[in-house]
Amino acid sequence: MTEGLTRQTIALKEWAVSVKALHDGEQIIVMRKGGIIEETRDFQLLSQSFYLMPAYEHQRKELLKEDYQGGMDETLREWSPEADTIKLTAYAVVERDIEITDQETLDKLREMHIWTDTFAEERLKWKKKNPLHLLLLRVYKLEEPVYAPMRPAYSGCKSWVRIEDEMKQPEMNPVLTQAQFDKETDRILSALGI
């Protein structure tokens, strides 16, 4: 199921509840402008494929649509700030990187993600001169979770993490079939008029 997919030892940090939604096939997008302590001034796509690394510290329940707020509680049950490993369960390949610069375009995506309008607006308005990157992701579930040793370099509000330790490469399968993924992609691109 993973033929032709070369796995990078890089991870994109994303709210744990967002990783859960991607892993469960509830959405195929993430919105990025960059972390607070990014090495660059704006978000850059460092790799077309990466592990999804759950981040717990800055999740805010009030920025999730009501139906998804319980998912945040679920992710926090298995997390401890003192954990010496981080659990990776998903891998992603970027199929499209779409830049959004205005609220009207962003509003067209309202029904296609787990976040509230406030969350989306805050992402767009932060670092106002820079576009919001809408990444359309083909997500893969790892057949067995990978536990990477927690390193100080993984902490902090940043988008990208280079995984320092060698990890076993488990088999993985797409969350959505190709037909399901194509249908969701078409729905997003049609909404955006692309």
JSON list of C-alpha atoms in Angstrom, two decimals:
[
{"chain": "A", "resi": 1, "resn": "MET", "atom": "CA", "xyz": [0.00, 0.00, 0.00]},
{"chain": "A", "resi": 2, "resn": "THR", "atom": "CA", "xyz": [2.95, 2.34, 0.36]},
{"chain": "A", "resi": 3, "resn": "GLU", "atom": "CA", "xyz": [4.89, 1.54, -2.80]},
{"chain": "A", "resi": 4, "resn": "GLY", "atom": "CA", "xyz": [6.77, 4.48, -4.24]},
{"chain": "A", "resi": 5, "resn": "LEU", "atom": "CA", "xyz": [6.42, 6.57, -1.08]},
{"chain": "A", "resi": 6, "resn": "THR", "atom": "CA", "xyz": [9.83, 7.59, 0.29]},
{"chain": "A", "resi": 7, "resn": "ARG", "atom": "CA", "xyz": [9.38, 8.51, 3.93]},
{"chain": "A", "resi": 8, "resn": "GLN", "atom": "CA", "xyz": [11.16, 11.57, 5.28]},
{"chain": "A", "resi": 9, "resn": "THR", "atom": "CA", "xyz": [12.32, 11.79, 8.89]},
{"chain": "A", "resi": 10, "resn": "ILE", "atom": "CA", "xyz": [10.63, 15.14, 9.27]},
{"chain": "A", "resi": 11, "resn": "ALA", "atom": "CA", "xyz": [7.37, 15.93, 11.02]},
{"chain": "A", "resi": 12, "resn": "LEU", "atom": "CA", "xyz": [4.85, 18.74, 10.85]},
{"chain": "A", "resi": 13, "resn": "LYS", "atom": "CA", "xyz": [3.64, 19.75, 14.30]},
{"chain": "A", "resi": 14, "resn": "GLU", "atom": "CA", "xyz": [-0.11, 20.25, 14.44]},
{"chain": "A", "resi": 15, "resn": "TRP", "atom": "CA", "xyz": [-2.70, 20.34, 17.23]},
{"chain": "A", "resi": 16, "resn": "ALA", "atom": "CA", "xyz": [-3.29, 16.77, 18.41]},
{"chain": "A", "resi": 17, "resn": "VAL", "atom": "CA", "xyz": [-7.02, 17.15, 17.78]},
{"chain": "A", "resi": 18, "resn": "SER", "atom": "CA", "xyz": [-6.27, 18.19, 14.18]},
{"chain": "A", "resi": 19, "resn": "VAL", "atom": "CA", "xyz": [-3.98, 15.17, 13.71]},
{"chain": "A", "resi": 20, "resn": "LYS", "atom": "CA", "xyz": [-6.85, 13.03, 15.04]},
{"chain": "A", "resi": 21, "resn": "ALA", "atom": "CA", "xyz": [-9.26, 14.56, 12.50]},
{"chain": "A", "resi": 22, "resn": "LEU", "atom": "CA", "xyz": [-6.80, 13.91, 9.67]},
{"chain": "A", "resi": 23, "resn": "HIS", "atom": "CA", "xyz": [-6.11, 10.38, 10.93]},
{"chain": "A", "resi": 24, "resn": "ASP", "atom": "CA", "xyz": [-9.86, 9.68, 11.16]},
{"chain": "A", "resi": 25, "resn": "GLY", "atom": "CA", "xyz": [-10.61, 11.06, 7.68]},
{"chain": "A", "resi": 26, "resn": "GLU", "atom": "CA", "xyz": [-12.73, 13.95, 9.00]},
{"chain": "A", "resi": 27, "resn": "GLN", "atom": "CA", "xyz": [-10.74, 16.50, 7.00]},
{"chain": "A", "resi": 28, "resn": "ILE", "atom": "CA", "xyz": [-7.85, 16.60, 4.54]},
{"chain": "A", "resi": 29, "resn": "ILE", "atom": "CA", "xyz": [-6.57, 20.12, 5.19]},
{"chain": "A", "resi": 30, "resn": "VAL", "atom": "CA", "xyz": [-4.34, 22.04, 7.54]},
{"chain": "A", "resi": 31, "resn": "MET", "atom": "CA", "xyz": [-3.87, 25.82, 7.61]},
{"chain": "A", "resi": 32, "resn": "ARG", "atom": "CA", "xyz": [-0.37, 27.14, 8.27]},
{"chain": "A", "resi": 33, "resn": "LYS", "atom": "CA", "xyz": [1.33, 30.49, 8.69]},
{"chain": "A", "resi": 34, "resn": "GLY", "atom": "CA", "xyz": [4.26, 29.24, 10.74]},
{"chain": "A", "resi": 35, "resn": "GLY", "atom": "CA", "xyz": [5.03, 28.80, 14.39]},
{"chain": "A", "resi": 36, "resn": "ILE", "atom": "CA", "xyz": [5.93, 31.62, 16.73]},
{"chain": "A", "resi": 37, "resn": "ILE", "atom": "CA", "xyz": [9.60, 30.57, 16.84]},
{"chain": "A", "resi": 38, "resn": "GLU", "atom": "CA", "xyz": [10.01, 29.65, 13.17]},
{"chain": "A", "resi": 39, "resn": "GLU", "atom": "CA", "xyz": [13.50, 29.86, 11.73]},
{"chain": "A", "resi": 40, "resn": "THR", "atom": "CA", "xyz": [12.01, 31.78, 8.81]},
{"chain": "A", "resi": 41, "resn": "ARG", "atom": "CA", "xyz": [9.60, 34.70, 8.92]},
{"chain": "A", "resi": 42, "resn": "ASP", "atom": "CA", "xyz": [6.80, 32.74, 7.24]},
{"chain": "A", "resi": 43, "resn": "PHE", "atom": "CA", "xyz": [5.69, 29.18, 6.65]},
{"chain": "A", "resi": 44, "resn": "GLN", "atom": "CA", "xyz": [7.73, 27.22, 4.15]},
{"chain": "A", "resi": 45, "resn": "LEU", "atom": "CA", "xyz": [6.92, 23.75, 2.90]},
{"chain": "A", "resi": 46, "resn": "LEU", "atom": "CA", "xyz": [10.14, 21.95, 3.85]},
{"chain": "A", "resi": 47, "resn": "SER", "atom": "CA", "xyz": [9.00, 18.59, 2.54]},
{"chain": "A", "resi": 48, "resn": "GLN", "atom": "CA", "xyz": [6.19, 17.22, 0.38]},
{"chain": "A", "resi": 49, "resn": "SER", "atom": "CA", "xyz": [5.79, 14.32, 2.82]},
{"chain": "A", "resi": 50, "resn": "PHE", "atom": "CA", "xyz": [6.13, 14.04, 6.58]},
{"chain": "A", "resi": 51, "resn": "TYR", "atom": "CA", "xyz": [4.92, 12.47, 9.80]},
{"chain": "A", "resi": 52, "resn": "LEU", "atom": "CA", "xyz": [2.17, 14.33, 11.63]},
{"chain": "A", "resi": 53, "resn": "MET", "atom": "CA", "xyz": [3.44, 15.15, 15.13]},
{"chain": "A", "resi": 54, "resn": "PRO", "atom": "CA", "xyz": [0.67, 15.93, 17.63]},
{"chain": "A", "resi": 55, "resn": "ALA", "atom": "CA", "xyz": [1.11, 19.11, 19.66]},
{"chain": "A", "resi": 56, "resn": "TYR", "atom": "CA", "xyz": [-0.87, 19.46, 22.87]},
{"chain": "A", "resi": 57, "resn": "GLU", "atom": "CA", "xyz": [0.22, 22.61, 24.68]},
{"chain": "A", "resi": 58, "resn": "HIS", "atom": "CA", "xyz": [-1.57, 25.32, 22.69]},
{"chain": "A", "resi": 59, "resn": "GLN", "atom": "CA", "xyz": [-4.82, 23.59, 21.77]},
{"chain": "A", "resi": 60, "resn": "ARG", "atom": "CA", "xyz": [-7.88, 25.69, 22.59]},
{"chain": "A", "resi": 61, "resn": "LYS", "atom": "CA", "xyz": [-11.24, 24.00, 22.85]},
{"chain": "A", "resi": 62, "resn": "GLU", "atom": "CA", "xyz": [-13.18, 27.21, 22.13]},
{"chain": "A", "resi": 63, "resn": "LEU", "atom": "CA", "xyz": [-11.52, 27.33, 18.67]},
{"chain": "A", "resi": 64, "resn": "LEU", "atom": "CA", "xyz": [-13.01, 23.96, 17.70]},
{"chain": "A", "resi": 65, "resn": "LYS", "atom": "CA", "xyz": [-16.50, 23.43, 16.36]},
{"chain": "A", "resi": 66, "resn": "GLU", "atom": "CA", "xyz": [-18.68, 21.91, 19.08]},
{"chain": "A", "resi": 67, "resn": "ASP", "atom": "CA", "xyz": [-18.79, 18.45, 17.47]},
{"chain": "A", "resi": 68, "resn": "TYR", "atom": "CA", "xyz": [-14.98, 18.18, 17.72]},
{"chain": "A", "resi": 69, "resn": "GLN", "atom": "CA", "xyz": [-14.37, 19.54, 21.21]},
{"chain": "A", "resi": 70, "resn": "GLY", "atom": "CA", "xyz": [-14.63, 16.05, 22.73]},
{"chain": "A", "resi": 71, "resn": "GLY", "atom": "CA", "xyz": [-11.84, 14.92, 20.41]},
{"chain": "A", "resi": 72, "resn": "MET", "atom": "CA", "xyz": [-9.52, 17.33, 22.15]},
{"chain": "A", "resi": 73, "resn": "ASP", "atom": "CA", "xyz": [-10.34, 15.77, 25.53]},
{"chain": "A", "resi": 74, "resn": "GLU", "atom": "CA", "xyz": [-9.63, 12.36, 24.02]},
{"chain": "A", "resi": 75, "resn": "THR", "atom": "CA", "xyz": [-6.16, 13.42, 22.83]},
{"chain": "A", "resi": 76, "resn": "LEU", "atom": "CA", "xyz": [-5.29, 14.93, 26.21]},
{"chain": "A", "resi": 77, "resn": "ARG", "atom": "CA", "xyz": [-6.12, 11.68, 28.05]},
{"chain": "A", "resi": 78, "resn": "GLU", "atom": "CA", "xyz": [-3.11, 9.97, 26.48]},
{"chain": "A", "resi": 79, "resn": "TRP", "atom": "CA", "xyz": [-0.68, 12.90, 26.87]},
{"chain": "A", "resi": 80, "resn": "SER", "atom": "CA", "xyz": [1.67, 13.91, 29.66]},
{"chain": "A", "resi": 81, "resn": "PRO", "atom": "CA", "xyz": [4.06, 16.87, 29.56]},
{"chain": "A", "resi": 82, "resn": "GLU", "atom": "CA", "xyz": [6.64, 14.59, 31.22]},
{"chain": "A", "resi": 83, "resn": "ALA", "atom": "CA", "xyz": [6.40, 11.87, 28.55]},
{"chain": "A", "resi": 84, "resn": "ASP", "atom": "CA", "xyz": [9.74, 10.64, 27.27]},
{"chain": "A", "resi": 85, "resn": "THR", "atom": "CA", "xyz": [8.34, 9.57, 23.87]},
{"chain": "A", "resi": 86, "resn": "ILE", "atom": "CA", "xyz": [5.94, 11.01, 21.36]},
{"chain": "A", "resi": 87, "resn": "LYS", "atom": "CA", "xyz": [3.44, 8.77, 19.57]},
{"chain": "A", "resi": 88, "resn": "LEU", "atom": "CA", "xyz": [3.20, 9.10, 15.78]},
{"chain": "A", "resi": 89, "resn": "THR", "atom": "CA", "xyz": [0.23, 7.44, 14.07]},
{"chain": "A", "resi": 90, "resn": "ALA", "atom": "CA", "xyz": [-0.04, 9.22, 10.73]},
{"chain": "A", "resi": 91, "resn": "TYR", "atom": "CA", "xyz": [2.00, 10.25, 7.71]},
{"chain": "A", "resi": 92, "resn": "ALA", "atom": "CA", "xyz": [0.97, 12.81, 5.09]},
{"chain": "A", "resi": 93, "resn": "VAL", "atom": "CA", "xyz": [1.78, 13.77, 1.53]},
{"chain": "A", "resi": 94, "resn": "VAL", "atom": "CA", "xyz": [0.98, 17.29, 0.32]},
{"chain": "A", "resi": 95, "resn": "GLU", "atom": "CA", "xyz": [-1.15, 17.13, -2.82]},
{"chain": "A", "resi": 96, "resn": "ARG", "atom": "CA", "xyz": [-1.75, 20.90, -3.05]},
{"chain": "A", "resi": 97, "resn": "ASP", "atom": "CA", "xyz": [-0.40, 24.02, -1.34]},
{"chain": "A", "resi": 98, "resn": "ILE", "atom": "CA", "xyz": [-2.93, 26.81, -1.88]},
{"chain": "A", "resi": 99, "resn": "GLU", "atom": "CA", "xyz": [-2.25, 30.34, -0.69]},
{"chain": "A", "resi": 100, "resn": "ILE", "atom": "CA", "xyz": [-5.18, 32.25, 0.80]},
{"chain": "A", "resi": 101, "resn": "THR", "atom": "CA", "xyz": [-4.98, 36.00, 1.30]},
{"chain": "A", "resi": 102, "resn": "ASP", "atom": "CA", "xyz": [-8.55, 37.13, 2.00]},
{"chain": "A", "resi": 103, "resn": "GLN", "atom": "CA", "xyz": [-11.41, 36.37, 4.36]},
{"chain": "A", "resi": 104, "resn": "GLU", "atom": "CA", "xyz": [-13.96, 35.81, 1.59]},
{"chain": "A", "resi": 105, "resn": "THR", "atom": "CA", "xyz": [-11.93, 32.90, 0.19]},
{"chain": "A", "resi": 106, "resn": "LEU", "atom": "CA", "xyz": [-11.33, 31.45, 3.64]},
{"chain": "A", "resi": 107, "resn": "ASP", "atom": "CA", "xyz": [-15.06, 31.55, 4.44]},
{"chain": "A", "resi": 108, "resn": "LYS", "atom": "CA", "xyz": [-15.71, 29.19, 1.50]},
{"chain": "A", "resi": 109, "resn": "LEU", "atom": "CA", "xyz": [-13.92, 26.44, 3.44]},
{"chain": "A", "resi": 110, "resn": "ARG", "atom": "CA", "xyz": [-16.07, 26.77, 6.57]},
{"chain": "A", "resi": 111, "resn": "GLU", "atom": "CA", "xyz": [-17.70, 23.32, 6.24]},
{"chain": "A", "resi": 112, "resn": "MET", "atom": "CA", "xyz": [-14.48, 21.48, 5.40]},
{"chain": "A", "resi": 113, "resn": "HIS", "atom": "CA", "xyz": [-12.59, 21.55, 8.69]},
{"chain": "A", "resi": 114, "resn": "ILE", "atom": "CA", "xyz": [-12.98, 21.17, 12.46]},
{"chain": "A", "resi": 115, "resn": "TRP", "atom": "CA", "xyz": [-12.08, 24.73, 13.46]},
{"chain": "A", "resi": 116, "resn": "THR", "atom": "CA", "xyz": [-14.35, 27.68, 14.24]},
{"chain": "A", "resi": 117, "resn": "ASP", "atom": "CA", "xyz": [-14.52, 30.80, 12.08]},
{"chain": "A", "resi": 118, "resn": "THR", "atom": "CA", "xyz": [-12.55, 32.58, 14.82]},
{"chain": "A", "resi": 119, "resn": "PHE", "atom": "CA", "xyz": [-9.66, 30.11, 14.51]},
{"chain": "A", "resi": 120, "resn": "ALA", "atom": "CA", "xyz": [-9.54, 30.46, 10.73]},
{"chain": "A", "resi": 121, "resn": "GLU", "atom": "CA", "xyz": [-9.72, 34.27, 10.92]},
{"chain": "A", "resi": 122, "resn": "GLU", "atom": "CA", "xyz": [-6.94, 34.40, 13.53]},
{"chain": "A", "resi": 123, "resn": "ARG", "atom": "CA", "xyz": [-4.72, 32.25, 11.31]},
{"chain": "A", "resi": 124, "resn": "LEU", "atom": "CA", "xyz": [-5.36, 34.49, 8.30]},
{"chain": "A", "resi": 125, "resn": "LYS", "atom": "CA", "xyz": [-4.83, 37.78, 10.18]},
{"chain": "A", "resi": 126, "resn": "TRP", "atom": "CA", "xyz": [-1.63, 36.74, 11.99]},
{"chain": "A", "resi": 127, "resn": "LYS", "atom": "CA", "xyz": [1.44, 38.04, 10.08]},
{"chain": "A", "resi": 128, "resn": "LYS", "atom": "CA", "xyz": [-1.03, 39.80, 7.81]},
{"chain": "A", "resi": 129, "resn": "LYS", "atom": "CA", "xyz": [1.38, 40.34, 4.89]},
{"chain": "A", "resi": 130, "resn": "ASN", "atom": "CA", "xyz": [1.96, 36.59, 4.52]},
{"chain": "A", "resi": 131, "resn": "PRO", "atom": "CA", "xyz": [-0.54, 34.26, 2.85]},
{"chain": "A", "resi": 132, "resn": "LEU", "atom": "CA", "xyz": [-2.25, 31.47, 4.75]},
{"chain": "A", "resi": 133, "resn": "HIS", "atom": "CA", "xyz": [-1.13, 28.10, 3.36]},
{"chain": "A", "resi": 134, "resn": "LEU", "atom": "CA", "xyz": [-3.94, 25.62, 2.88]},
{"chain": "A", "resi": 135, "resn": "LEU", "atom": "CA", "xyz": [-2.32, 22.20, 2.58]},
{"chain": "A", "resi": 136, "resn": "LEU", "atom": "CA", "xyz": [-4.41, 19.43, 1.03]},
{"chain": "A", "resi": 137, "resn": "LEU", "atom": "CA", "xyz": [-3.02, 16.24, 2.53]},
{"chain": "A", "resi": 138, "resn": "ARG", "atom": "CA", "xyz": [-3.24, 12.61, 1.50]},
{"chain": "A", "resi": 139, "resn": "VAL", "atom": "CA", "xyz": [-3.01, 11.03, 4.94]},
{"chain": "A", "resi": 140, "resn": "TYR", "atom": "CA", "xyz": [-1.80, 7.53, 5.76]},
{"chain": "A", "resi": 141, "resn": "LYS", "atom": "CA", "xyz": [-2.41, 5.59, 8.99]},
{"chain": "A", "resi": 142, "resn": "LEU", "atom": "CA", "xyz": [0.58, 3.73, 10.36]},
{"chain": "A", "resi": 143, "resn": "GLU", "atom": "CA", "xyz": [-0.33, 0.08, 10.91]},
{"chain": "A", "resi": 144, "resn": "GLU", "atom": "CA", "xyz": [1.54, 0.31, 14.22]},
{"chain": "A", "resi": 145, "resn": "PRO", "atom": "CA", "xyz": [2.28, 3.58, 16.04]},
{"chain": "A", "resi": 146, "resn": "VAL", "atom": "CA", "xyz": [5.88, 4.74, 16.13]},
{"chain": "A", "resi": 147, "resn": "TYR", "atom": "CA", "xyz": [7.22, 6.08, 19.42]},
{"chain": "A", "resi": 148, "resn": "ALA", "atom": "CA", "xyz": [9.98, 8.62, 18.90]},
{"chain": "A", "resi": 149, "resn": "PRO", "atom": "CA", "xyz": [12.12, 9.61, 21.91]},
{"chain": "A", "resi": 150, "resn": "MET", "atom": "CA", "xyz": [11.15, 13.12, 23.03]},
{"chain": "A", "resi": 151, "resn": "ARG", "atom": "CA", "xyz": [13.94, 15.63, 22.39]},
{"chain": "A", "resi": 152, "resn": "PRO", "atom": "CA", "xyz": [14.22, 19.28, 23.52]},
{"chain": "A", "resi": 153, "resn": "ALA", "atom": "CA", "xyz": [14.37, 20.29, 19.84]},
{"chain": "A", "resi": 154, "resn": "TYR", "atom": "CA", "xyz": [10.78, 19.06, 19.38]},
{"chain": "A", "resi": 155, "resn": "SER", "atom": "CA", "xyz": [9.37, 21.49, 21.93]},
{"chain": "A", "resi": 156, "resn": "GLY", "atom": "CA", "xyz": [8.17, 25.00, 21.25]},
{"chain": "A", "resi": 157, "resn": "CYS", "atom": "CA", "xyz": [5.82, 26.60, 18.79]},
{"chain": "A", "resi": 158, "resn": "LYS", "atom": "CA", "xyz": [7.28, 25.71, 15.42]},
{"chain": "A", "resi": 159, "resn": "SER", "atom": "CA", "xyz": [5.96, 23.98, 12.34]},
{"chain": "A", "resi": 160, "resn": "TRP", "atom": "CA", "xyz": [8.74, 21.54, 11.49]},
{"chain": "A", "resi": 161, "resn": "VAL", "atom": "CA", "xyz": [10.70, 19.01, 13.49]},
{"chain": "A", "resi": 162, "resn": "ARG", "atom": "CA", "xyz": [13.54, 16.86, 12.19]},
{"chain": "A", "resi": 163, "resn": "ILE", "atom": "CA", "xyz": [13.28, 13.50, 13.91]},
{"chain": "A", "resi": 164, "resn": "GLU", "atom": "CA", "xyz": [16.72, 12.88, 15.38]},
{"chain": "A", "resi": 165, "resn": "ASP", "atom": "CA", "xyz": [16.46, 9.15, 16.16]},
{"chain": "A", "resi": 166, "resn": "GLU", "atom": "CA", "xyz": [16.22, 6.29, 13.73]},
{"chain": "A", "resi": 167, "resn": "MET", "atom": "CA", "xyz": [12.73, 4.85, 13.67]},
{"chain": "A", "resi": 168, "resn": "LYS", "atom": "CA", "xyz": [11.34, 1.63, 12.32]},
{"chain": "A", "resi": 169, "resn": "GLN", "atom": "CA", "xyz": [9.34, 2.19, 9.16]},
{"chain": "A", "resi": 170, "resn": "PRO", "atom": "CA", "xyz": [5.91, 0.59, 9.71]},
{"chain": "A", "resi": 171, "resn": "GLU", "atom": "CA", "xyz": [3.55, -0.25, 6.93]},
{"chain": "A", "resi": 172, "resn": "MET", "atom": "CA", "xyz": [0.81, 2.31, 6.35]},
{"chain": "A", "resi": 173, "resn": "ASN", "atom": "CA", "xyz": [-2.44, 2.59, 4.46]},
{"chain": "A", "resi": 174, "resn": "PRO", "atom": "CA", "xyz": [-4.33, 5.59, 3.10]},
{"chain": "A", "resi": 175, "resn": "VAL", "atom": "CA", "xyz": [-7.06, 6.92, 5.37]},
{"chain": "A", "resi": 176, "resn": "LEU", "atom": "CA", "xyz": [-9.31, 7.58, 2.37]},
{"chain": "A", "resi": 177, "resn": "THR", "atom": "CA", "xyz": [-9.56, 5.60, -0.84]},
{"chain": "A", "resi": 178, "resn": "GLN", "atom": "CA", "xyz": [-8.35, 7.42, -3.95]},
{"chain": "A", "resi": 179, "resn": "ALA", "atom": "CA", "xyz": [-11.98, 7.99, -4.98]},
{"chain": "A", "resi": 180, "resn": "GLN", "atom": "CA", "xyz": [-12.89, 9.43, -1.56]},
{"chain": "A", "resi": 181, "resn": "PHE", "atom": "CA", "xyz": [-9.81, 11.66, -1.55]},
{"chain": "A", "resi": 182, "resn": "ASP", "atom": "CA", "xyz": [-10.50, 12.89, -5.09]},
{"chain": "A", "resi": 183, "resn": "LYS", "atom": "CA", "xyz": [-14.11, 13.68, -4.18]},
{"chain": "A", "resi": 184, "resn": "GLU", "atom": "CA", "xyz": [-13.05, 15.72, -1.11]},
{"chain": "A", "resi": 185, "resn": "THR", "atom": "CA", "xyz": [-10.33, 17.49, -3.10]},
{"chain": "A", "resi": 186, "resn": "ASP", "atom": "CA", "xyz": [-12.83, 18.38, -5.83]},
{"chain": "A", "resi": 187, "resn": "ARG", "atom": "CA", "xyz": [-15.24, 19.71, -3.19]},
{"chain": "A", "resi": 188, "resn": "ILE", "atom": "CA", "xyz": [-12.56, 22.01, -1.77]},
{"chain": "A", "resi": 189, "resn": "LEU", "atom": "CA", "xyz": [-11.25, 23.18, -5.15]},
{"chain": "A", "resi": 190, "resn": "SER", "atom": "CA", "xyz": [-14.81, 23.81, -6.41]},
{"chain": "A", "resi": 191, "resn": "ALA", "atom": "CA", "xyz": [-15.60, 25.86, -3.31]},
{"chain": "A", "resi": 192, "resn": "LEU", "atom": "CA", "xyz": [-12.48, 27.93, -3.96]},
{"chain": "A", "resi": 193, "resn": "GLY", "atom": "CA", "xyz": [-13.24, 28.26, -7.68]},
{"chain": "A", "resi": 194, "resn": "ILE", "atom": "CA", "xyz": [-10.00, 26.55, -8.70]}
]
